[in-house]
XYZ file of N, CA and C in Angstrom:
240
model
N 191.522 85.099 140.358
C 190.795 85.745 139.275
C 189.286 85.601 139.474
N 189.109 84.500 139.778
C 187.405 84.157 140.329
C 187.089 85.066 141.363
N 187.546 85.272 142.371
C 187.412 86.335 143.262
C 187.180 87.613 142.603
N 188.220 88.367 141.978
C 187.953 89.537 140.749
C 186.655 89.473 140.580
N 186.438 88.410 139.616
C 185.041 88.293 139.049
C 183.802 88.592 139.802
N 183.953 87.981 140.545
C 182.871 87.477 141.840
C 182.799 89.340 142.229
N 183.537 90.071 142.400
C 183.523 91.165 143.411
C 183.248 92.172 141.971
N 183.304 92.302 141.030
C 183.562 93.375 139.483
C 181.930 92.972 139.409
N 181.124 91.710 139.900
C 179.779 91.352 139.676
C 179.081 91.680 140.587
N 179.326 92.201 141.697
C 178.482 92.833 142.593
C 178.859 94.179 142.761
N 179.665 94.629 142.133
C 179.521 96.192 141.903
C 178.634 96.478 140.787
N 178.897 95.632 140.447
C 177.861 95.868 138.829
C 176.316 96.103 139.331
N 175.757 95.325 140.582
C 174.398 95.817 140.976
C 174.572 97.049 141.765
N 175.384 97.834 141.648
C 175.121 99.136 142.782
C 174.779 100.030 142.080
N 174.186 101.263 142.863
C 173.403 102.345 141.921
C 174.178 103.289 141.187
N 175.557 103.291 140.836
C 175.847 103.977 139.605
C 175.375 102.781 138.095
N 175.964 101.670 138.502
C 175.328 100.677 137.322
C 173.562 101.149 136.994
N 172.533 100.981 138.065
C 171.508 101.470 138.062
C 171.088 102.554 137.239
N 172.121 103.733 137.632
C 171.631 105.460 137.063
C 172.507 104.835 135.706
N 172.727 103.772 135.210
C 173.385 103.837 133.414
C 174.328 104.021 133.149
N 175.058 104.488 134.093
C 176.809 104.948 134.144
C 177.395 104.265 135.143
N 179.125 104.037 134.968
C 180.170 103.447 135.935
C 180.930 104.664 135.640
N 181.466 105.867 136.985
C 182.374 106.549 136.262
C 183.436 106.512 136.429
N 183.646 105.559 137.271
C 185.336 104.498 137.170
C 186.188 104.860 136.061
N 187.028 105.063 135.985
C 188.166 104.732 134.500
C 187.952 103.359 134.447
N 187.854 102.915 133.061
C 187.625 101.511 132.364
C 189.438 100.759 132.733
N 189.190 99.397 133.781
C 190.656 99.029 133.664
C 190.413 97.982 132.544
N 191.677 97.382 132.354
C 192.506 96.675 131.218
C 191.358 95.649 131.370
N 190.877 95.006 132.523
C 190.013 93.577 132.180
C 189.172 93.635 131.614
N 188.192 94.979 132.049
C 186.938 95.566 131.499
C 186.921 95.702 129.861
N 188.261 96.051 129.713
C 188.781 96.662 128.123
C 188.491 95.036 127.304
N 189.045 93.975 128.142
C 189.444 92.723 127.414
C 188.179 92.473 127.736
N 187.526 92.020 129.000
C 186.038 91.548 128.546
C 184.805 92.589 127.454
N 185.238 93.537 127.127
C 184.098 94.282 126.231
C 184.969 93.688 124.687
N 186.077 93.808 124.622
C 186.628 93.155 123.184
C 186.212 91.609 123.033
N 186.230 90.900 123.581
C 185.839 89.528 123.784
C 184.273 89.436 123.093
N 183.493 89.979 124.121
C 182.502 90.220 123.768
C 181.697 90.811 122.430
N 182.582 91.609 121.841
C 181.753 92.341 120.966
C 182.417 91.403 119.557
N 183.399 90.412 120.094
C 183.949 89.535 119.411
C 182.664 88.574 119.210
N 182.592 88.175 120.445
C 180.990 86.968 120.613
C 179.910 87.043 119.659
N 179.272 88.741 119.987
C 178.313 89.156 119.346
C 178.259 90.048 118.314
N 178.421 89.557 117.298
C 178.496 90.219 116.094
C 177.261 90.928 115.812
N 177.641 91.925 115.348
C 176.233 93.108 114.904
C 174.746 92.423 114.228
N 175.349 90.851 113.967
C 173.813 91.181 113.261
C 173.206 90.109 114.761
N 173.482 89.605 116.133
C 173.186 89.206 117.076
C 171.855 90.182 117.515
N 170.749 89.275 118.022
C 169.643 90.156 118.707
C 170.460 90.234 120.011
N 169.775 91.591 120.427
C 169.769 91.995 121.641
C 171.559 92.223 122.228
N 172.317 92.507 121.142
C 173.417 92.529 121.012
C 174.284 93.604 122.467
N 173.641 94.559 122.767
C 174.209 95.713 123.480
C 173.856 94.786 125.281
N 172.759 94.521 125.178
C 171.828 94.289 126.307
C 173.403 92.606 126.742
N 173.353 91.996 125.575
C 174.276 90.319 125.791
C 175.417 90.812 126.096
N 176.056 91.812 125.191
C 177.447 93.041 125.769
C 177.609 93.350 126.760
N 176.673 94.284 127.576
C 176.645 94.340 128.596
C 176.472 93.578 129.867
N 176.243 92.663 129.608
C 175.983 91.271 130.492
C 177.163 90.502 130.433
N 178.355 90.682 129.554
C 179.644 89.919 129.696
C 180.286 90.837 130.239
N 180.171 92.311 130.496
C 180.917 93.463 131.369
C 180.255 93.379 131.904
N 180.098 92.798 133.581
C 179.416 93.050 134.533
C 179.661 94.259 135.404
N 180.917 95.208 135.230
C 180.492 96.367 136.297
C 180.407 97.470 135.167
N 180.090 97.598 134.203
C 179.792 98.319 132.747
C 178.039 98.383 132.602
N 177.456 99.593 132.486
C 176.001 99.292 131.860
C 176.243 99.254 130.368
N 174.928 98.775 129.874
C 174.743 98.866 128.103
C 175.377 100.484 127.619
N 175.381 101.577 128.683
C 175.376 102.520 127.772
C 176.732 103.186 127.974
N 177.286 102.644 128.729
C 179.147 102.923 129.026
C 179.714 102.140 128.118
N 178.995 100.905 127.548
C 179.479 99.564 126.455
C 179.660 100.323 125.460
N 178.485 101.038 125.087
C 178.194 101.699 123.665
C 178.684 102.765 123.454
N 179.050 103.311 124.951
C 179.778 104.596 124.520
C 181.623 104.316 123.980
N 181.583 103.650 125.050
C 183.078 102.925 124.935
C 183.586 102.659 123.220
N 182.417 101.717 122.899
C 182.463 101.451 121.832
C 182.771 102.711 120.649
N 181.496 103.820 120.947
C 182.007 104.189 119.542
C 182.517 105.510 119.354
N 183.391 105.652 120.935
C 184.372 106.349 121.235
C 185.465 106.259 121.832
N 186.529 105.159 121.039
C 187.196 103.799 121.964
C 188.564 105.095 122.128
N 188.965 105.822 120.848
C 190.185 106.393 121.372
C 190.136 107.603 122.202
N 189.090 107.658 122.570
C 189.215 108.725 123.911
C 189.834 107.964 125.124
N 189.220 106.759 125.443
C 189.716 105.882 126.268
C 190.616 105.109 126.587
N 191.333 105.154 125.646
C 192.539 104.293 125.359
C 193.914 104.743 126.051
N 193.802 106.120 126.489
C 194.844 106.478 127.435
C 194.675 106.326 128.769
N 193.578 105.905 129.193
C 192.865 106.031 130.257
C 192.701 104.738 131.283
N 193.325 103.651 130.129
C 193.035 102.279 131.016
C 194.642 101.543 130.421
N 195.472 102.656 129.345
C 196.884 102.142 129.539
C 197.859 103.019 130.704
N 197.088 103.466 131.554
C 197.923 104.128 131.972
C 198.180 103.853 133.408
């Protein structure tokens, strides 16, 4: 699983992370580390999206947020 990690964290520096987007389909871990997370940081947390995105390491802030507040589009997409 450390391995996972280790390798989901250096995709995270490549230039789709860069251009703001991953256009990967979101898998199941990604799903569980952004729930975790948004568990962590509750809305009234500073810098809440920016700390979000930093517990999804191959996710930018704005795939987090989209994810977020368009979760059932996605939901077929990473049970499948």
């Amino acid at each position: 699983y450390r391995a996972y990690v280790t390798y989901l964290y250096s995709y995270s520096r490549t230039a789709d992370r860069e251009a703001g987007t991953n256009p990967a389909p979101w898998t199941t871990d990604e799903q569980k580390l952004l729930e975790q997370a948004l568990k962590t940081f509750p809305a009234s947390t500073q810098e809440r999206w920016e700390r979000i995105c930093e517990a999804v390491p191959t996710r930018s802030k704005k795939d987090c947020m989209k994810r977020y507040k368009v979760p059932d589009q996605f939901k077929l997409e990473y049970n499948t």
